[in-house]
mmCIF file of C-alpha atoms in Angstrom:
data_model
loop_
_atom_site.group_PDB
_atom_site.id
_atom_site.type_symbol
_atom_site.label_atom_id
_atom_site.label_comp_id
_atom_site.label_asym_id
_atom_site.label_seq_id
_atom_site.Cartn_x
_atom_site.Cartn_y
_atom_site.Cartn_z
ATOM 1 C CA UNK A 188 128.233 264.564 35.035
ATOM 2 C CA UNK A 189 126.441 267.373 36.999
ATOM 3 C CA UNK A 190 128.243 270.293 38.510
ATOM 4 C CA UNK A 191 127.780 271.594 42.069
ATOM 5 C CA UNK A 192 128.146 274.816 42.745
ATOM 6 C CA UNK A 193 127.931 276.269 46.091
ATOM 7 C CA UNK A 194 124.622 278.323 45.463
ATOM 8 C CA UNK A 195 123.171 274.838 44.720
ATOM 9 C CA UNK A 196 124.665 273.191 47.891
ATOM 10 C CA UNK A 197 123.341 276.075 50.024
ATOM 11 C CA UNK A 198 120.021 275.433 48.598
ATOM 12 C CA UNK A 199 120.175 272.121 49.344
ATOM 13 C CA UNK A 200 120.928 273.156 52.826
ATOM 14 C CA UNK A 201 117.681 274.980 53.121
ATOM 15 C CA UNK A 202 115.293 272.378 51.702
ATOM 16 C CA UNK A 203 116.720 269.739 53.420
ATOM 17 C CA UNK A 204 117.825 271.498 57.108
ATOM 18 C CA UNK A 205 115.907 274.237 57.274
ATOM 19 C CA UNK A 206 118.430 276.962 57.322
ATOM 20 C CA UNK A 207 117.626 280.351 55.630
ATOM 21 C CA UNK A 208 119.477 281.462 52.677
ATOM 22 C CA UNK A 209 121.929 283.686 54.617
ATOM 23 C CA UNK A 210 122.946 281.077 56.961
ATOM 24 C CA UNK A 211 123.052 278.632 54.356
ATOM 25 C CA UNK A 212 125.401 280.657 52.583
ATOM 26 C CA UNK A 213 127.913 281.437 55.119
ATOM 27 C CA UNK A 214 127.700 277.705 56.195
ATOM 28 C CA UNK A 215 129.208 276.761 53.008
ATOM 29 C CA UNK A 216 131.266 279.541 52.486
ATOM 30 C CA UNK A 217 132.933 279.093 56.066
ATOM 31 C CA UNK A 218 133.307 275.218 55.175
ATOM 32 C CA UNK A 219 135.714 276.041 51.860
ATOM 33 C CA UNK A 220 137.588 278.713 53.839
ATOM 34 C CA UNK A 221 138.394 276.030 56.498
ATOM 35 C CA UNK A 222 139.237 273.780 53.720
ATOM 36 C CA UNK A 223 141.574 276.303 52.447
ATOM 37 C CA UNK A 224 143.011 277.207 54.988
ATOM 38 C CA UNK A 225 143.702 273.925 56.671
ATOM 39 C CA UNK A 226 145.344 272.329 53.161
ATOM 40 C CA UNK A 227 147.142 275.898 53.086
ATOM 41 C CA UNK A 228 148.684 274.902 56.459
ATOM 42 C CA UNK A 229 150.207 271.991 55.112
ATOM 43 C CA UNK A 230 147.269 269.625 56.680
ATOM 44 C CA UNK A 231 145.436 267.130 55.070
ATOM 45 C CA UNK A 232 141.415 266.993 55.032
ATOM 46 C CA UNK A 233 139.723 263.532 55.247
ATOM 47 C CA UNK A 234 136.100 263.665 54.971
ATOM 48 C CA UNK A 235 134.903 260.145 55.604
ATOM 49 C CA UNK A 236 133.308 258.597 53.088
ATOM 50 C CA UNK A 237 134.223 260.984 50.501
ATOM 51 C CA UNK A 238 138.350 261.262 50.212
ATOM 52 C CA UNK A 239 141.482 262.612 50.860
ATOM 53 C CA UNK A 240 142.340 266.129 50.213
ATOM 54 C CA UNK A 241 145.903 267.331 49.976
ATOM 55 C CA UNK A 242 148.629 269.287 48.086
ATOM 56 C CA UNK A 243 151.221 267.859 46.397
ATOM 57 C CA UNK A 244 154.170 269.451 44.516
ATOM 58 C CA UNK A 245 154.383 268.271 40.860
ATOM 59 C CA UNK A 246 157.366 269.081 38.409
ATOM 60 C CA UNK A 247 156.853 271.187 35.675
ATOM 61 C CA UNK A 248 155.956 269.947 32.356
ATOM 62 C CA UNK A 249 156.278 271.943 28.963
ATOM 63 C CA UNK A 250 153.313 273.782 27.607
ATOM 64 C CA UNK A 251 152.305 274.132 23.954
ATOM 65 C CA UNK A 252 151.572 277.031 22.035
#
Protein backbone atom coordinates (compact mmCIF):
# COMPACT_ATOMS: atom_id res chain seq x y z
CA UNK A 1 0.00 0.00 0.00
CA UNK A 2 1.45 3.39 -1.16
CA UNK A 3 1.46 6.47 0.99
CA UNK A 4 0.34 9.95 -0.11
CA UNK A 5 1.76 12.65 1.18
CA UNK A 6 0.74 16.08 0.42
CA UNK A 7 4.05 17.10 -1.48
CA UNK A 8 3.05 14.19 -3.78
CA UNK A 9 -0.64 15.32 -4.15
CA UNK A 10 0.53 18.88 -4.93
CA UNK A 11 2.64 17.47 -7.58
CA UNK A 12 0.05 15.72 -8.92
CA UNK A 13 -1.78 18.94 -9.04
CA UNK A 14 0.79 20.47 -11.28
CA UNK A 15 1.22 17.70 -13.84
CA UNK A 16 -2.17 17.09 -14.16
CA UNK A 17 -3.86 20.96 -13.77
CA UNK A 18 -1.31 23.00 -14.47
CA UNK A 19 -0.89 24.87 -11.28
CA UNK A 20 2.64 25.99 -10.16
CA UNK A 21 4.19 24.59 -7.16
CA UNK A 22 3.18 27.48 -4.85
CA UNK A 23 -0.36 27.36 -5.72
CA UNK A 24 -0.36 23.79 -5.67
CA UNK A 25 0.80 23.85 -2.29
CA UNK A 26 -1.50 26.18 -0.67
CA UNK A 27 -4.36 24.39 -2.59
CA UNK A 28 -3.77 21.41 -0.58
CA UNK A 29 -2.75 22.91 2.41
CA UNK A 30 -6.02 25.16 2.50
CA UNK A 31 -8.08 21.83 1.68
CA UNK A 32 -6.76 19.96 5.18
CA UNK A 33 -7.23 23.20 7.14
CA UNK A 34 -10.91 23.26 5.96
CA UNK A 35 -11.04 19.68 6.78
CA UNK A 36 -9.87 20.45 10.16
CA UNK A 37 -11.56 22.89 10.90
CA UNK A 38 -14.96 21.83 9.72
CA UNK A 39 -14.64 18.16 11.72
CA UNK A 40 -13.27 20.53 14.63
CA UNK A 41 -16.70 22.26 14.48
CA UNK A 42 -18.45 19.25 15.17
CA UNK A 43 -19.41 18.81 11.22
CA UNK A 44 -19.08 15.96 9.24
CA UNK A 45 -17.14 15.91 5.71
CA UNK A 46 -18.58 13.71 2.89
CA UNK A 47 -16.53 13.67 -0.12
CA UNK A 48 -18.51 11.72 -2.67
CA UNK A 49 -17.15 8.86 -3.80
CA UNK A 50 -14.56 8.62 -1.26
CA UNK A 51 -16.27 8.53 2.52
CA UNK A 52 -17.38 9.87 5.52
CA UNK A 53 -15.22 11.81 7.79
CA UNK A 54 -16.10 12.40 11.40
CA UNK A 55 -15.10 12.33 15.12
CA UNK A 56 -16.26 10.07 17.40
CA UNK A 57 -15.60 9.75 21.17
CA UNK A 58 -14.22 6.29 22.13
CA UNK A 59 -13.72 5.02 25.83
CA UNK A 60 -10.50 4.50 27.07
CA UNK A 61 -8.82 1.26 26.93
CA UNK A 62 -5.69 0.17 29.08
CA UNK A 63 -2.25 0.51 27.64
CA UNK A 64 0.68 -1.88 28.10
CA UNK A 65 4.01 -1.25 29.18
Amino acid sequence: MATLTKAELATRIVDEVGLNHREAKEMVELFFHELSNTLEAGDEVKLAGFGVFGLRDKPERPGRN
